Amino acid sequence: MGNWVVNHWFSVLFLATWLGLNVFLFVHAFLSYEKADKYYYTREILGSALAWARASARCLNFNSMLILFPVCRNLLSFLRGTCSFCRCTLRKQLDHNLTFHKLVAYMICLHTAIHIIAHLFNFEHYSRSQQATDGSLASILSTLSHQEKGEGSWLNPIQSPNMTVEYVTFTSIAGLTGVIITIALVLMVTSAMEFIQRSYFEVFWYTHHIFIIYFIGLGIHGTGGIVRGQTEESLNESHPHRCAESFKHWDDHDSHCKHPQFEGLPTESWKWILVPGVLYIFERILRFYRSQQKVVITKVVMHPSKVLELQMNKRGFSMEVGQYIFVNCPSISYLEWHPFTLTSAPEEDFFSIHIRAAGDWTENVIRAFERQQSQIPRIEVDGPFGTVSEDVFQYEVAVLVGAGIGVTPFASILKSIWYKFQHADHNLKTQTAGHAALNFDKATDILTGLKQKTSFGRPMWDNEFSTIANAHPRSVVGVFLCGPQTLAKSLSKRCHQYSSLDPRKVQFYFNKENF
Amino acid sequence: MGQIEWAMWANEQALASGLILIMGGIVATAGQFTKWYFGVYSIGAGVFVCLLEYPRGKRRKGSTMERCGQKYMTKVLKLFGPLTRNYYIRAFLHLGLSVPAGFLLATILGTACLAIASSIYLLAAVRGEQWIPIEPKPKERPQVGATIKQPPSNPPPRPPAEARKKPSEEEAAGAVGVSGGPQENPVPVIDEVV
């Protein structure tokens, strides 16, 4: 437990702040619309559903603002760079950007549901009070537009008893944009489900660009002024606390109270999404600019079991261990960018990636390079991003476990350790590095080129851990995994099990990296 | 886009649509909206769609992640044979189911989403995809030690078959090296075979 807190305190704080802000904004907006005099008459027709709709709208604006930040990876890299004096754990949080992006997306879905349900009730109430003939305050308010001409008079958007809620929805800006952006949201979410994203990346990538429709629609959504409150002037003249009860006498010439005048709420969504929108446009321009820089491919190696290694050079490119780059191959697809962990060490004079055939794009790339034409396909690179692996060097003993293509980040680390030893780097605390590469049915180790595999069959973790604990009884051991969740659970359990209760004796710290 | 199995995405979309139909239906019925009986229909249609779409079909390539507890519905779906296997039938079924919900505002979103799912299913059907049930596999418990196959016959360090050079002590177990041949390791490397 203590281990978890040490590793994750910043995440917990960050998430707590985010949730706290959500709650605060929701409650603040809710109380404002539930209590304010300006909406007294509106509430007369709509009840609390007005406040629910507006509060969820405020949270939707807030989260729509936040959702673009985690995917501005160049901005995040810049922040990470300026924070080089910060502790590792702080910088590591910037790598959980996608997790945060998904959390914010789920929050948007939740608030969308609340917002839609509240507005369904609102429309229904408007419709009922338009059709009511009981002479109640609500029905008087609904007929206001019939009394006077001019913009300020109406409250109820449903102007006649024959108008259906469906008609109003699809003929008002708010209703139409609302339906469109909700459909866009649903499509984005279903194509981004983990299963779909990992298996059919292109579906996810192209569909997710509907976010452009979402943001434009969101900006326009509030421009119709369909949520109405009493004007300032009207409040001074005929305050509801004074005049609401005497609504039957509003028409009388000698009455102190006149008909209330209403105005639409000014749209505020654009204020929330303008800055992140601009930042994101910059981000895409920057990505495009960086991608135009020339990448020279110095070596192409075709490994068995359909793994392609590309060694490349790019001016001004500098990397750290465990980082990843985004790669585009225009001859395969102009628009697709796919992430790959860097398998080279920073000390080498090139950078490399290993590409495994795992879908349309990767298979096409491998096939294009296999053809061995005189003209090798052009590659564009954006990055590097992420700094997940420097922690490895802070442990005296590091155990790196990679499964399948998950060995790639550790290749970079191991090579870097090797170089650091060569150059007698004193910052390197690591004295021993053990590497378990689980290659099940490949005849040759894909990274080292050795015919003999590193280990045979599945390691018996209990043996491994007890051996390490015996060999290093007073060390702090860092266990790093890049692999499936089941393995993570197994290793995490062993870390707890084999850590000594005495803090001076051997301690295992488990780190799962999502590359 | 050659390898994409559209049916997988259509399945997610249809499941989401089912849930949206149920939610819209509950709101309309509980709020006793005008034409709330469409809401009742929507709940029923939504439940039906969710049950139909819950078991994920088997992917043609690679392994498929089952949804929790889907094997019960898989058995039911298998009974209907071609009715559940064929995606043309599903496409038109979903299209038909979505229409009545379009008459009520609370469920119109469900209509739109289900209609989109229907069109993706149509695309899947045109490309010849089919719903294949995921069969439960008998679980094998690996014996302790049985996963170790073919332990090496040579004692370490072991040279690669082609190199046939004199094995040097520095031949690393899983350390760096791009091509074969002994390499200088600055630190002695321990080779452990479990």
XYZ file of C-alpha atoms in Angstrom:
709
model
C 0.000 0.000 0.000
C 2.803 2.341 0.944
C 4.479 1.504 -2.316
C 1.347 2.447 -4.223
C 1.032 5.778 -2.453
C 4.654 6.683 -3.150
C 4.195 5.957 -6.825
C 0.789 7.474 -7.268
C 0.316 10.354 -4.856
C 0.393 12.926 -7.610
C -2.221 11.107 -9.681
C -4.515 10.881 -6.699
C -4.112 14.571 -5.951
C -4.655 15.522 -9.572
C -7.771 13.420 -9.947
C -9.165 14.625 -6.652
C -8.688 18.216 -7.792
C -10.377 17.503 -11.096
C -13.332 15.778 -9.455
C -13.544 18.532 -6.878
C -13.703 21.178 -9.571
C -16.426 19.247 -11.355
C -18.492 19.016 -8.198
C -17.927 22.667 -7.393
C -18.910 23.882 -10.851
C -21.975 21.652 -10.866
C -23.219 22.716 -7.454
C -22.467 26.376 -8.067
C -24.356 26.467 -11.350
C -27.171 24.377 -9.878
C -27.734 26.720 -6.957
C -27.437 29.746 -9.179
C -30.244 28.611 -11.465
C -32.329 27.163 -8.690
C -32.313 30.277 -6.547
C -31.759 33.293 -8.769
C -34.657 35.684 -9.182
C -33.816 36.109 -12.824
C -35.112 32.609 -13.491
C -38.089 32.728 -11.177
C -40.595 32.665 -14.006
C -38.581 30.147 -16.002
C -38.600 27.823 -13.004
C -42.338 28.301 -12.753
C -42.665 26.297 -15.942
C -39.614 24.085 -15.798
C -38.988 23.339 -12.159
C -35.611 21.965 -11.106
C -34.898 20.484 -14.497
C -33.608 23.900 -15.558
C -30.922 23.858 -12.895
C -29.944 20.242 -13.689
C -29.564 21.086 -17.349
C -27.523 24.219 -16.736
C -25.286 22.629 -14.119
C -24.453 19.708 -16.380
C -23.880 22.186 -19.212
C -21.314 24.007 -17.095
C -19.501 20.730 -16.431
C -19.698 19.835 -20.104
C -18.028 23.106 -20.996
C -15.341 22.517 -18.379
C -14.577 18.982 -19.496
C -14.702 19.821 -23.194
C -12.071 22.416 -22.441
C -9.909 19.882 -20.627
C -10.187 17.032 -23.074
C -7.962 18.554 -25.729
C -4.992 19.240 -23.449
C -3.870 15.638 -22.848
C -3.610 15.005 -26.566
C -1.383 17.997 -27.270
C 1.667 15.802 -26.974
C 4.135 18.417 -28.152
C 2.908 20.797 -25.476
C 3.277 18.041 -22.905
C 6.797 17.322 -24.101
C 7.620 20.975 -23.708
C 6.227 20.985 -20.177
C 8.176 17.885 -19.369
C 11.336 19.458 -20.692
C 10.971 22.581 -18.619
C 10.324 20.428 -15.582
C 13.608 18.601 -15.811
C 14.394 19.495 -12.254
C 11.100 18.019 -11.114
C 10.949 14.630 -9.542
C 10.488 11.677 -11.817
C 7.055 10.834 -10.478
C 5.710 14.237 -11.397
C 6.932 13.945 -14.929
C 5.590 10.438 -15.182
C 2.090 11.741 -14.633
C 2.332 13.615 -17.892
C 2.569 10.231 -19.541
C -0.785 9.157 -18.244
C -2.314 11.658 -20.608
C -4.396 9.128 -22.455
C -5.832 7.760 -19.223
C -6.886 11.242 -18.240
C -8.299 11.895 -21.710
C -10.513 8.832 -21.353
C -11.641 9.790 -17.849
C -12.637 13.237 -19.054
C -14.460 11.606 -21.981
C -16.462 9.416 -19.610
C -17.324 12.457 -17.547
C -18.530 14.189 -20.714
C -20.722 11.172 -21.461
C -22.175 11.250 -17.964
C -22.972 14.946 -18.106
C -24.353 14.597 -21.626
C -26.805 12.034 -20.290
C -27.853 14.305 -17.406
C -28.119 17.293 -19.731
C -30.266 15.487 -22.298
C -32.589 13.960 -19.710
C -33.048 17.349 -18.038
C -33.823 19.027 -21.348
C -36.268 16.278 -22.287
C -38.177 17.169 -19.153
C -37.825 20.863 -19.965
C -39.310 20.475 -23.411
C -42.096 18.346 -22.041
C -42.935 20.977 -19.424
C -42.853 23.741 -22.014
C -45.172 21.702 -24.194
C -47.602 21.004 -21.375
C -47.814 24.589 -20.193
C -48.352 25.741 -23.774
C -51.317 23.416 -24.023
C -52.671 24.128 -20.557
C -55.881 26.043 -20.371
C -56.144 26.317 -16.599
C -55.073 29.943 -16.446
C -52.156 29.168 -14.192
C -49.050 31.339 -14.060
C -47.256 28.798 -16.194
C -49.815 28.946 -18.945
C -49.933 32.749 -18.863
C -46.182 32.862 -19.170
C -46.329 30.504 -22.110
C -48.702 32.696 -24.032
C -46.641 35.831 -23.580
C -45.491 35.996 -27.151
C -49.051 36.375 -28.291
C -49.510 39.512 -26.225
C -46.766 41.772 -27.395
C -44.570 42.009 -30.355
C -40.844 42.323 -30.058
C -37.953 40.172 -29.127
C -38.200 40.387 -25.387
C -41.586 39.046 -24.771
C -41.482 35.309 -25.090
C -40.406 32.736 -22.567
C -41.700 29.496 -23.972
C -40.022 28.423 -27.212
C -43.083 26.351 -28.069
C -45.236 29.020 -29.585
C -48.454 27.184 -30.346
C -50.297 24.174 -28.907
C -49.875 22.299 -32.166
C -46.120 22.544 -32.225
C -44.541 19.248 -31.169
C -41.353 18.989 -29.146
C -39.792 17.095 -32.020
C -40.486 20.018 -34.346
C -38.948 22.523 -31.951
C -35.910 20.314 -31.442
C -35.088 20.048 -35.089
C -35.876 23.640 -35.985
C -33.954 25.294 -33.199
C -30.189 25.732 -33.288
C -29.770 24.268 -29.834
C -31.861 21.207 -30.579
C -30.348 20.412 -33.944
C -26.736 20.944 -32.880
C -27.439 18.999 -29.701
C -28.597 15.936 -31.605
C -25.701 16.127 -34.051
C -22.977 16.476 -31.455
C -24.444 13.731 -29.300
C -24.409 11.338 -32.233
C -20.811 12.413 -32.897
C -19.967 11.707 -29.261
C -21.535 8.244 -29.370
C -19.636 7.347 -32.538
C -16.379 8.566 -31.055
C -16.877 6.520 -27.917
C -17.912 3.271 -29.617
C -15.000 3.385 -32.052
C -12.605 4.147 -29.209
C -13.472 1.121 -27.105
C -10.245 -0.621 -26.165
C -11.086 -3.697 -28.200
C -11.808 -1.760 -31.375
C -8.903 0.604 -30.953
C -6.361 -2.151 -30.521
C -7.729 -4.380 -33.252
C -8.799 -1.905 -35.929
C -6.782 1.234 -35.341
C -7.862 2.933 -38.561
C -11.548 2.835 -37.630
C -10.723 4.521 -34.352
C -8.336 7.063 -35.833
C -10.565 8.309 -38.632
C -13.814 8.228 -36.685
C -12.274 10.095 -33.793
C -11.724 13.096 -36.030
C -15.463 13.724 -35.741
C -14.406 15.674 -32.670
C -14.155 18.636 -35.036
C -17.925 18.414 -35.574
C -18.361 18.066 -31.825
C -16.461 21.236 -31.008
C -17.972 23.353 -33.745
C -21.441 22.141 -32.771
C -20.733 22.846 -29.113
C -19.674 26.377 -29.931
C -22.859 27.047 -31.872
C -25.106 25.129 -29.476
C -25.966 28.041 -27.185
C -26.366 30.766 -29.775
C -30.136 30.437 -30.099
C -30.852 31.940 -26.722
C -33.442 29.329 -25.918
C -32.768 29.443 -22.170
C -34.365 32.640 -21.039
C -34.326 34.737 -17.932
C -35.955 38.008 -16.973
C -34.138 41.147 -18.101
C -32.509 43.455 -15.576
C -34.864 46.251 -16.444
C -37.882 44.076 -16.057
C -36.611 42.801 -12.701
C -36.347 46.350 -11.409
C -39.758 47.247 -12.691
C -41.748 44.171 -11.850
C -39.852 41.938 -9.487
C -41.332 38.435 -9.253
C -41.446 38.523 -5.483
C -43.838 41.410 -5.775
C -45.638 40.587 -8.945
C -45.818 36.854 -9.359
C -48.926 36.441 -7.279
C -50.834 39.088 -9.138
C -50.205 37.597 -12.545
C -53.869 37.718 -13.397
C -53.705 41.497 -13.195
C -50.704 42.090 -15.401
C -52.999 43.270 -18.142
C -54.666 45.863 -15.980
C -53.693 49.432 -16.714
C -53.460 50.485 -13.113
C -51.394 47.514 -11.994
C -47.894 48.182 -10.675
C -46.710 45.017 -12.329
C -46.212 44.714 -16.015
C -45.559 41.673 -18.147
C -42.050 40.413 -17.494
C -39.564 40.801 -20.309
C -37.141 38.013 -21.117
C -33.825 37.657 -22.837
C -31.861 34.654 -23.963
C -28.801 33.528 -22.065
C -25.633 34.533 -23.905
C -23.669 31.605 -25.193
C -20.595 30.773 -23.117
C -19.273 27.516 -24.568
C -16.957 29.247 -26.961
C -15.172 30.965 -24.087
C -14.249 27.590 -22.622
C -13.145 25.856 -25.794
C -11.419 28.687 -27.630
C -8.007 28.409 -25.959
C -7.657 24.613 -26.093
C -8.980 24.688 -29.645
C -6.291 27.136 -30.716
C -3.618 25.190 -28.841
C -4.672 22.001 -30.539
C -4.533 23.649 -33.960
C -0.990 24.758 -33.122
C -0.203 21.205 -32.053
C -1.352 19.772 -35.386
C 0.562 22.429 -37.319
C 3.651 21.648 -35.273
C 3.238 17.933 -35.889
C 2.942 18.621 -39.587
C 6.037 20.828 -39.564
C 8.081 18.263 -37.689
C 6.892 15.545 -39.993
C 8.184 17.446 -42.994
C 11.729 17.287 -41.664
C 13.811 14.802 -43.550
C 14.276 11.347 -42.096
C 17.192 9.339 -43.440
C 16.879 5.589 -43.144
C 20.339 4.227 -42.536
C 19.582 0.547 -42.124
C 16.667 -1.787 -42.746
C 16.713 -5.197 -41.054
C 14.072 -7.819 -41.688
C 13.891 -10.073 -38.663
C 12.204 -13.450 -38.666
C 8.561 -13.692 -37.542
C 7.736 -10.569 -39.551
C 9.473 -7.924 -37.484
C 10.983 -4.995 -39.332
C 13.736 -2.926 -37.794
C 14.356 0.556 -39.142
C 17.422 2.553 -38.142
C 17.060 6.225 -38.931
C 18.562 9.640 -38.530
C 16.928 13.008 -38.292
C 18.539 16.371 -37.738
C 18.069 17.671 -34.238
C 16.560 14.435 -32.952
C 17.457 13.537 -29.393
C 15.818 10.887 -27.290
C 15.754 9.318 -23.853
C 15.225 5.703 -22.888
C 11.780 4.232 -23.320
C 10.420 7.102 -25.364
C 8.222 6.579 -28.409
C 7.741 8.236 -31.769
C 4.845 8.519 -34.164
C 5.566 7.249 -37.646
C 3.836 8.009 -40.921
C 4.481 6.373 -44.265
C 2.862 8.528 -46.967
C 3.077 5.860 -49.622
C 0.930 3.594 -47.431
C -1.410 6.209 -46.003
C -1.184 9.994 -45.919
C -3.162 10.487 -42.766
C -2.254 7.688 -40.402
C 0.285 8.128 -37.622
C 1.183 5.098 -35.526
C 3.173 5.051 -32.270
C 6.293 2.914 -31.829
C 8.641 2.606 -28.897
C 12.244 3.477 -29.652
C 14.455 0.439 -29.366
C 17.777 2.220 -29.668
C 19.721 3.740 -26.811
C 20.318 7.497 -26.599
C 24.048 6.828 -26.784
C 23.791 5.411 -30.298
C 24.161 7.612 -33.343
C 20.878 6.535 -34.864
C 17.397 5.848 -33.558
C 15.525 2.660 -34.331
C 12.105 1.083 -34.084
C 10.939 -2.492 -34.420
C 7.658 -2.914 -36.253
C 5.675 -6.117 -35.857
C 2.963 -7.065 -38.357
C -0.221 -6.486 -36.416
C -2.742 -4.983 -38.793
C -3.243 -3.348 -42.150
C -0.805 -0.504 -41.865
C 2.047 -2.457 -40.291
C 1.715 -5.293 -42.780
C 1.766 -2.851 -45.679
C 4.868 -1.131 -44.343
C 6.683 -4.409 -43.894
C 5.699 -5.509 -47.364
C 6.853 -2.196 -48.848
C 10.284 -2.576 -47.286
C 10.504 -6.263 -48.123
C 10.277 -5.520 -51.798
C 13.801 -4.140 -51.699
C 13.306 -1.611 -54.437
C 15.956 0.943 -55.161
C 13.645 3.593 -53.820
C 12.787 2.799 -50.213
C 9.528 4.318 -48.969
C 9.757 7.713 -47.298
C 9.128 7.851 -43.570
C 7.957 10.796 -41.507
C 8.606 10.955 -37.795
C 7.105 12.989 -34.985
C 8.532 12.854 -31.521
C 10.017 11.631 -29.294
C 7.382 11.593 -26.598
C 7.115 10.201 -23.107
C 9.652 9.668 -20.368
C 8.623 6.583 -18.583
C 11.748 4.594 -18.099
C 14.334 6.692 -16.343
C 13.269 5.199 -13.045
C 15.068 2.065 -14.094
C 18.402 3.704 -13.490
C 17.465 4.703 -9.959
C 17.260 1.145 -8.684
C 20.290 -0.840 -7.626
C 18.701 -3.942 -9.010
C 16.272 -3.721 -11.908
C 14.197 -6.580 -13.236
C 12.728 -5.894 -16.656
C 9.975 -8.165 -17.936
C 8.740 -7.841 -21.473
C 6.236 -10.064 -23.260
C 6.271 -10.347 -27.024
C 6.672 -6.944 -28.662
C 6.685 -5.546 -25.125
C 10.400 -6.237 -25.025
C 11.031 -3.181 -27.204
C 11.224 -0.508 -24.523
C 13.572 -2.654 -22.523
C 15.883 -3.089 -25.462
C 16.469 0.617 -25.314
C 17.102 0.501 -21.581
C 19.435 -2.448 -21.685
C 21.478 -0.975 -24.491
C 21.675 2.284 -22.589
C 22.848 0.523 -19.433
C 25.479 -1.239 -21.486
C 26.725 2.055 -22.908
C 26.659 3.701 -19.513
C 28.827 0.940 -18.092
C 31.172 1.366 -21.026
C 31.530 5.032 -20.302
C 31.578 4.463 -16.536
C 28.600 6.696 -15.973
C 28.484 7.430 -12.256
C 24.840 8.455 -12.275
C 23.890 4.890 -12.972
C 22.914 3.172 -9.761
C 22.074 -0.041 -11.491
C 24.576 -2.745 -10.669
C 22.720 -5.705 -12.020
C 20.093 -5.982 -14.688
C 18.222 -9.194 -15.323
C 16.119 -9.483 -18.430
C 13.380 -12.023 -18.961
C 12.243 -11.949 -22.557
C 9.241 -14.169 -23.108
C 9.469 -15.230 -26.719
C 7.215 -18.182 -27.119
C 7.452 -19.573 -30.561
C 10.159 -17.617 -32.222
C 13.233 -19.515 -33.099
C 15.503 -16.546 -32.759
C 15.521 -13.781 -30.228
C 14.327 -10.851 -32.279
C 16.357 -8.201 -30.583
C 19.693 -9.747 -29.862
C 19.873 -12.043 -32.873
C 20.973 -14.972 -30.747
C 19.742 -18.382 -31.697
C 19.395 -19.463 -28.126
C 16.422 -17.982 -26.389
C 16.864 -16.089 -23.217
C 14.704 -18.383 -21.168
C 12.708 -21.475 -21.844
C 9.024 -21.704 -21.237
C 7.343 -19.579 -18.651
C 9.546 -18.455 -15.797
C 8.532 -19.658 -12.385
C 8.253 -16.278 -10.758
C 8.423 -17.571 -7.242
C 11.824 -19.050 -7.940
C 13.012 -15.908 -9.651
C 11.898 -13.632 -6.880
C 13.301 -15.724 -4.085
C 16.619 -16.035 -5.918
C 16.842 -12.288 -6.359
C 15.826 -11.714 -2.736
C 18.563 -14.051 -1.572
C 21.186 -12.583 -3.868
C 20.447 -8.992 -2.882
C 19.192 -9.080 0.681
C 19.589 -5.380 1.325
C 18.754 -3.875 -2.027
C 15.881 -1.985 -3.475
C 14.709 -3.898 -6.506
C 12.643 -2.248 -9.229
C 10.459 -4.599 -11.261
C 9.329 -3.192 -14.601
C 6.791 -4.816 -16.858
C 5.652 -4.113 -20.367
C 3.062 -6.756 -21.048
C -0.419 -8.084 -20.381
C -2.529 -7.325 -17.352
C -2.554 -10.901 -16.063
C 1.219 -10.866 -15.873
C 1.065 -7.508 -14.123
C -1.183 -8.939 -11.427
C 1.079 -11.911 -10.954
C 4.249 -9.837 -10.666
C 2.643 -7.229 -8.460
C 1.531 -9.937 -6.059
C 5.039 -11.411 -5.942
C 6.501 -7.959 -5.269
C 4.322 -7.640 -2.205
C 5.027 -11.181 -1.162
C 8.791 -11.089 -1.388
C 9.329 -7.584 -0.031
C 10.668 -7.855 3.445
C 8.705 -6.285 6.282
C 11.943 -4.767 7.500
C 12.491 -1.650 5.398
C 16.248 -2.132 5.559
C 16.059 -5.486 3.852
C 15.093 -6.316 0.301
C 12.196 -4.297 -1.124
C 10.513 -4.949 -4.450
C 8.794 -2.050 -6.193
C 6.515 -2.909 -9.060
C 6.160 -0.497 -11.998
C 3.821 -1.234 -14.807
C 4.477 0.863 -17.852
C 1.880 1.382 -20.525
C 3.869 1.968 -23.618
C -8.767 -0.925 -44.558
C -8.607 -4.465 -45.846
C -8.626 -6.335 -42.608
C -11.206 -4.380 -40.700
C -14.104 -6.409 -39.426
C -16.847 -3.840 -39.485
C -19.172 -6.116 -37.587
C -17.087 -5.618 -34.444
C -17.647 -1.892 -34.501
C -21.292 -2.325 -35.496
C -21.670 -4.561 -32.472
C -20.326 -1.900 -30.091
C -22.482 0.737 -31.735
C -25.604 -1.411 -31.549
C -24.990 -2.233 -27.897
C -24.612 1.466 -27.101
C -27.789 2.192 -29.075
C -29.669 -0.412 -27.082
C -28.635 1.238 -23.851
C -29.621 4.666 -25.176
C -33.013 3.311 -26.224
C -33.580 1.857 -22.771
C -32.594 5.105 -21.047
C -34.750 7.266 -23.297
C -37.642 4.884 -22.860
C -37.390 4.951 -19.082
C -37.315 8.766 -19.036
C -40.357 9.033 -21.267
C -42.329 6.409 -19.381
C -41.424 7.611 -15.911
C -42.070 11.228 -16.854
C -45.339 10.228 -18.501
C -44.451 12.305 -21.534
C -46.848 12.737 -24.431
C -46.861 9.551 -26.488
C -45.074 7.791 -23.624
C -46.151 4.409 -24.960
C -43.397 4.759 -27.542
C -41.127 4.857 -24.523
C -42.386 1.472 -23.393
C -41.692 0.095 -26.846
C -38.245 1.614 -26.722
C -37.412 -0.122 -23.462
C -38.485 -3.436 -24.914
C -36.597 -2.903 -28.162
C -33.538 -1.719 -26.258
C -33.484 -4.799 -24.041
C -33.866 -7.047 -27.069
C -31.043 -5.310 -28.927
C -28.762 -5.453 -25.888
C -29.363 -9.178 -25.428
C -28.813 -9.849 -29.118
C -25.623 -7.819 -29.288
C -24.094 -8.743 -25.948
C -22.213 -11.850 -27.082
C -19.325 -10.713 -29.180
C -18.666 -12.679 -32.346
C -15.347 -14.356 -32.966
C -12.781 -12.394 -34.908
C -11.487 -13.974 -38.066
C -7.868 -13.274 -37.155
C -6.454 -13.187 -33.687
C -8.061 -13.815 -30.359
C -11.312 -12.240 -29.280
C -11.974 -10.869 -25.834
C -15.244 -12.174 -24.539
C -17.603 -9.979 -22.646
C -18.179 -11.009 -19.072
C -20.732 -13.816 -18.869
C -21.543 -13.848 -22.553
C -21.528 -17.620 -22.904
C -25.163 -17.929 -21.806
C -26.448 -15.640 -24.539
C -24.062 -17.266 -27.013
C -25.873 -20.560 -26.457
C -29.223 -18.909 -27.095
C -28.017 -17.163 -30.237
C -26.563 -20.359 -31.638
C -30.022 -21.932 -31.536
C -31.286 -19.476 -34.108
C -28.686 -20.514 -36.643
C -28.684 -18.390 -39.784
C -31.011 -15.776 -38.273
C -28.292 -14.636 -35.911
C -25.336 -15.521 -38.075
C -26.327 -13.452 -41.035
C -25.568 -9.749 -40.834
C -28.031 -8.740 -43.541
C -30.819 -9.951 -41.299
C -29.345 -8.031 -38.370
C -28.991 -4.869 -40.428
C -32.620 -4.861 -41.501
C -33.824 -5.978 -38.091
C -32.081 -3.049 -36.419
C -33.362 -0.647 -39.022
C -36.893 -1.883 -38.462
C -36.588 -1.771 -34.692
C -35.295 1.788 -34.763
C -38.216 3.284 -36.683
C -40.969 3.358 -34.008
C -38.616 4.949 -31.507
C -38.189 7.824 -33.937
C -41.623 9.165 -33.109
C -40.690 10.247 -29.635
C -38.080 12.859 -28.834
C -36.761 10.999 -25.817
C -35.846 7.974 -27.916
C -34.931 9.605 -31.173
C -31.262 9.506 -30.310
C -31.556 5.742 -29.930
C -33.136 5.610 -33.376
C -30.278 7.527 -34.948
C -27.586 5.452 -33.242
C -29.286 2.150 -34.053
C -29.767 3.193 -37.664
C -26.055 3.923 -37.889
C -25.289 0.523 -36.373
C -27.599 -1.011 -38.938
C -25.712 0.618 -41.801
C -22.368 -0.586 -40.449
C -23.814 -4.086 -40.212
C -24.960 -3.764 -43.808
C -21.411 -2.889 -44.795
C -20.164 -5.911 -42.858
C -22.694 -8.161 -44.565
C -21.718 -6.899 -48.011
C -18.117 -7.803 -47.214
C -19.164 -11.325 -46.331
C -18.719 -11.190 -42.571
C -20.634 -13.566 -40.344
C -21.313 -13.950 -36.666
C -19.292 -16.846 -35.333
C -19.874 -17.901 -31.744
C -16.927 -18.032 -29.387
C -16.683 -21.591 -28.158
C -15.491 -22.203 -24.646
C -12.080 -23.851 -24.583
C -11.299 -26.587 -22.048
C -8.962 -25.063 -19.518
C -5.569 -26.658 -19.253
C -3.724 -26.237 -16.045
C -0.018 -26.148 -16.849
C 1.887 -28.463 -14.564
C 4.667 -26.923 -12.626
C 7.766 -27.543 -14.657
C 5.860 -28.827 -17.659
C 6.146 -25.525 -19.482
C 9.851 -26.001 -19.714
C 10.366 -27.598 -23.055
C 13.621 -28.830 -24.424
C 16.153 -27.574 -21.950
C 19.465 -26.763 -23.593
C 21.837 -29.648 -24.012
C 24.996 -27.555 -23.843
C 26.026 -25.952 -20.605
C 26.169 -22.197 -20.688
C 27.532 -20.135 -22.361
C 26.008 -21.385 -25.569
C 27.138 -20.133 -28.949
C 24.657 -19.639 -31.760
C 24.514 -22.590 -34.106
C 26.195 -20.797 -37.023
C 28.922 -19.087 -35.127
C 30.553 -22.267 -33.889
C 33.211 -20.114 -32.324
C 34.918 -20.868 -29.054
C 32.361 -19.874 -26.408
C 33.633 -16.920 -24.442
C 32.578 -16.223 -20.898
C 31.008 -12.965 -21.858
C 28.329 -14.496 -24.054
C 25.394 -12.748 -22.531
C 21.978 -14.088 -21.703
C 19.659 -11.547 -23.217
C 22.084 -8.664 -23.213
C 22.674 -6.381 -26.127
C 23.989 -7.379 -29.466
C 22.787 -6.833 -32.958
C 24.594 -9.653 -34.714
C 26.184 -12.891 -33.534
C 29.664 -13.192 -32.139
C 31.113 -12.630 -28.712
C 30.964 -9.167 -27.337
C 32.704 -7.341 -24.555
C 30.550 -6.956 -21.524
C 31.815 -4.438 -19.019
C 30.132 -6.354 -16.191
C 30.044 -10.137 -15.804
C 26.613 -11.379 -16.733
C 24.917 -14.181 -14.877
C 22.959 -16.615 -16.950
C 20.137 -18.257 -15.080
C 18.007 -20.964 -16.542
C 14.939 -21.913 -14.594
